[in-house]
mmCIF file of C-alpha atoms in Angstrom:
data_model
loop_
_atom_site.group_PDB
_atom_site.id
_atom_site.type_symbol
_atom_site.label_atom_id
_atom_site.label_comp_id
_atom_site.label_asym_id
_atom_site.label_seq_id
_atom_site.Cartn_x
_atom_site.Cartn_y
_atom_site.Cartn_z
ATOM 1 C CA MET M 160 -154.958 62.461 9.606
ATOM 2 C CA ARG M 161 -151.752 64.445 9.427
ATOM 3 C CA PRO M 162 -151.142 66.865 12.356
ATOM 4 C CA LEU M 163 -152.292 70.428 11.749
ATOM 5 C CA ILE M 164 -149.803 71.785 14.271
ATOM 6 C CA PRO M 165 -146.398 70.235 13.540
ATOM 7 C CA ASP M 166 -143.923 69.401 16.291
ATOM 8 C CA THR M 167 -146.533 69.523 19.029
ATOM 9 C CA PRO M 168 -145.794 67.290 22.014
ATOM 10 C CA ALA M 169 -148.185 64.383 22.388
ATOM 11 C CA GLY M 170 -150.972 65.266 24.768
ATOM 12 C CA SER M 171 -150.764 69.021 24.225
ATOM 13 C CA ALA M 172 -154.195 70.373 25.141
ATOM 14 C CA LEU M 173 -153.634 73.414 22.942
ATOM 15 C CA ALA M 174 -152.881 71.281 19.885
ATOM 16 C CA LYS M 175 -155.749 68.905 20.581
ATOM 17 C CA ALA M 176 -158.230 71.794 20.847
ATOM 18 C CA PHE M 177 -156.974 73.163 17.522
ATOM 19 C CA VAL M 178 -157.261 69.784 15.781
ATOM 20 C CA VAL M 179 -160.696 68.962 17.219
ATOM 21 C CA GLN M 180 -162.008 72.345 16.119
ATOM 22 C CA HIS M 181 -160.543 71.886 12.651
ATOM 23 C CA GLN M 182 -162.107 68.444 12.330
ATOM 24 C CA ALA M 183 -165.511 69.855 13.318
ATOM 25 C CA SER M 184 -165.066 72.656 10.776
ATOM 26 C CA LEU M 185 -164.531 70.090 8.004
ATOM 27 C CA LYS M 186 -168.038 68.823 8.790
ATOM 28 C CA GLY M 187 -169.574 72.295 8.592
ATOM 29 C CA PHE M 188 -169.640 73.020 12.323
ATOM 30 C CA ASP M 189 -167.814 76.335 12.347
ATOM 31 C CA TRP M 190 -168.243 80.074 12.316
ATOM 32 C CA GLU M 191 -167.438 81.884 9.115
ATOM 33 C CA ASP M 192 -166.204 84.978 10.908
ATOM 34 C CA PRO M 193 -163.673 84.988 13.761
ATOM 35 C CA ARG M 194 -165.656 87.816 15.366
ATOM 36 C CA ASP M 195 -168.456 85.338 16.026
ATOM 37 C CA ALA M 196 -165.966 83.118 17.851
ATOM 38 C CA LEU M 197 -164.792 86.178 19.767
ATOM 39 C CA ALA M 198 -168.360 86.713 20.962
ATOM 40 C CA LYS M 199 -168.203 83.166 22.351
ATOM 41 C CA VAL M 200 -165.002 84.113 24.214
ATOM 42 C CA ARG M 201 -166.876 87.019 25.805
ATOM 43 C CA GLU M 202 -169.747 84.709 26.771
ATOM 44 C CA GLU M 203 -167.366 82.192 28.350
ATOM 45 C CA ALA M 204 -165.490 84.978 30.165
ATOM 46 C CA GLU M 205 -168.788 86.180 31.626
ATOM 47 C CA GLU M 206 -169.528 82.666 32.879
ATOM 48 C CA VAL M 207 -166.117 82.500 34.556
ATOM 49 C CA GLY M 208 -166.707 85.935 36.061
ATOM 50 C CA ALA M 209 -170.081 84.873 37.415
ATOM 51 C CA LEU M 210 -168.553 81.845 39.109
ATOM 52 C CA LEU M 211 -165.763 83.942 40.599
ATOM 53 C CA ALA M 212 -168.317 86.409 41.950
ATOM 54 C CA ASP M 213 -170.784 83.734 43.048
ATOM 55 C CA GLY M 214 -171.217 84.473 46.719
ATOM 56 C CA GLY M 215 -167.479 84.799 47.299
ATOM 57 C CA ALA M 216 -167.251 81.068 48.079
ATOM 58 C CA ALA M 217 -163.739 79.777 48.404
ATOM 59 C CA VAL M 218 -162.503 77.193 45.927
ATOM 60 C CA GLY M 219 -163.316 73.793 47.347
ATOM 61 C CA ASP M 220 -165.899 75.210 49.787
ATOM 62 C CA PRO M 221 -168.602 72.522 50.142
ATOM 63 C CA SER M 222 -171.250 75.210 50.623
ATOM 64 C CA SER M 223 -170.637 76.478 47.120
ATOM 65 C CA GLY M 224 -172.286 73.696 45.185
ATOM 66 C CA GLY M 225 -173.621 70.847 47.205
ATOM 67 C CA TYR M 226 -170.479 68.735 47.421
ATOM 68 C CA PRO M 227 -166.814 69.347 48.166
ATOM 69 C CA GLY M 228 -165.061 70.766 45.145
ATOM 70 C CA ALA M 229 -168.257 71.586 43.209
ATOM 71 C CA ARG M 230 -167.330 75.211 42.616
ATOM 72 C CA ASP M 231 -163.744 74.467 41.664
ATOM 73 C CA HIS M 232 -164.967 71.735 39.306
ATOM 74 C CA ARG M 233 -167.401 74.163 37.645
ATOM 75 C CA LEU M 234 -164.716 76.860 37.535
ATOM 76 C CA GLN M 235 -162.239 74.464 35.934
ATOM 77 C CA GLU M 236 -164.860 73.493 33.359
ATOM 78 C CA GLU M 237 -165.728 77.105 32.516
ATOM 79 C CA ILE M 238 -162.071 78.162 32.295
ATOM 80 C CA GLY M 239 -161.528 75.195 29.978
ATOM 81 C CA ASP M 240 -164.423 76.426 27.826
ATOM 82 C CA LEU M 241 -162.877 79.908 27.786
ATOM 83 C CA LEU M 242 -159.477 78.590 26.704
ATOM 84 C CA PHE M 243 -161.099 76.392 24.038
ATOM 85 C CA ALA M 244 -162.985 79.414 22.696
ATOM 86 C CA VAL M 245 -159.776 81.469 22.533
ATOM 87 C CA VAL M 246 -158.067 78.718 20.513
ATOM 88 C CA ASN M 247 -161.034 78.827 18.154
ATOM 89 C CA VAL M 248 -160.617 82.576 17.605
ATOM 90 C CA ALA M 249 -156.934 82.034 16.822
ATOM 91 C CA ARG M 250 -157.711 79.213 14.388
ATOM 92 C CA LEU M 251 -160.400 81.208 12.584
ATOM 93 C CA ALA M 252 -158.097 84.233 12.402
ATOM 94 C CA GLY M 253 -155.367 82.082 10.843
ATOM 95 C CA VAL M 254 -153.071 82.339 13.861
ATOM 96 C CA ASP M 255 -151.244 79.322 15.263
ATOM 97 C CA PRO M 256 -151.951 79.667 18.988
ATOM 98 C CA ARG M 257 -148.673 77.995 20.061
ATOM 99 C CA PRO M 258 -146.222 80.658 18.883
ATOM 100 C CA ALA M 259 -148.738 83.378 19.748
ATOM 101 C CA LEU M 260 -148.838 82.162 23.351
ATOM 102 C CA ASP M 261 -145.068 81.620 23.386
ATOM 103 C CA ARG M 262 -144.512 85.229 22.262
ATOM 104 C CA ALA M 263 -147.013 86.587 24.792
ATOM 105 C CA THR M 264 -145.327 84.634 27.581
ATOM 106 C CA ALA M 265 -141.875 85.845 26.562
ATOM 107 C CA LYS M 266 -143.116 89.431 26.363
ATOM 108 C CA PHE M 267 -144.637 89.122 29.838
ATOM 109 C CA GLU M 268 -141.395 87.668 31.227
ATOM 110 C CA GLU M 269 -139.360 90.548 29.775
ATOM 111 C CA ARG M 270 -141.715 93.212 31.047
ATOM 112 C CA PHE M 271 -142.079 91.628 34.469
ATOM 113 C CA ALA M 272 -138.294 91.443 34.821
ATOM 114 C CA GLU M 273 -138.223 95.176 34.106
ATOM 115 C CA VAL M 274 -140.973 95.769 36.680
ATOM 116 C CA GLU M 275 -138.813 93.951 39.235
ATOM 117 C CA ARG M 276 -135.736 95.963 38.209
ATOM 118 C CA LEU M 277 -137.573 99.300 38.417
ATOM 119 C CA ALA M 278 -139.138 98.357 41.730
ATOM 120 C CA ARG M 279 -135.667 97.644 43.151
ATOM 121 C CA LEU M 280 -134.317 100.946 41.777
ATOM 122 C CA ARG M 281 -137.237 102.826 43.320
ATOM 123 C CA ASP M 282 -137.072 100.938 46.637
ATOM 124 C CA LEU M 283 -140.505 99.379 46.126
ATOM 125 C CA PRO M 284 -140.630 96.002 47.883
ATOM 126 C CA MET M 285 -141.961 92.990 46.003
ATOM 127 C CA PRO M 286 -144.121 91.687 47.489
ATOM 128 C CA GLY M 287 -145.381 94.589 49.544
ATOM 129 C CA THR M 288 -146.015 97.282 46.962
ATOM 130 C CA PRO M 289 -149.676 97.754 46.033
ATOM 131 C CA LEU M 290 -150.650 96.303 42.684
ATOM 132 C CA ALA M 291 -151.769 99.740 41.449
ATOM 133 C CA ASP M 292 -148.197 101.040 41.904
ATOM 134 C CA LEU M 293 -146.698 97.996 40.189
ATOM 135 C CA ASP M 294 -149.208 98.358 37.386
ATOM 136 C CA ARG M 295 -147.996 101.941 36.840
ATOM 137 C CA LEU M 296 -144.459 100.551 36.439
ATOM 138 C CA TRP M 297 -145.848 98.028 33.948
ATOM 139 C CA ASP M 298 -147.489 100.857 31.988
ATOM 140 C CA GLU M 299 -144.214 102.818 31.956
ATOM 141 C CA ILE M 300 -142.378 99.803 30.599
ATOM 142 C CA LYS M 301 -145.069 99.041 28.044
ATOM 143 C CA ALA M 302 -144.919 102.643 26.821
ATOM 144 C CA GLY M 303 -141.121 102.515 26.672
ATOM 145 C CA ASP M 304 -140.759 105.307 29.254
ATOM 146 C CA TRP M 305 -138.604 103.456 31.790
ATOM 147 C CA ARG M 306 -135.071 103.979 30.445
#
C-alpha cells in the first residue's frame, strides 16, 4: 500500500493513526459525517476528564487503581483514544493532521513569545503571574490588541 501521508517519518504515530483509519474505512468501518467523529472526540474527552477528576489521585499513586501506575496507564490509554479520535475528525474533514498540527504549534509559539514579551514590558514575572492574568495577555494578542 502506498503511504497516504507522504514524507512522514517511519514510526510517526500521527501518520499510523491516519493510515489505520483509512484502511478501516476501505472496509466500510467509518462514519459518513465528520460530526459523528467529533462526537467521539467529545466522548473521549469526557473519559479523560473523568480520570483526571477521579478522586484527585496523583499519577502513579497505587491507591488509584489497584497497582502502581494503574491510573497513569488508564490515563495514557484514554488520551491515546482522544488523540486517535481527533485524527479521525481531521481525516473525515479532508484535513491532513500533520500540517494542521504544525501550524497550530507555530501559532502557539508566536503567541506565547508575545505573551512573554508583554509580560516583561508590564513587569509581570514568569513564572509568578497568575494564569488568569497571562490568559488576558493571550486574549489581547489573539485579538491583535497588543501593539
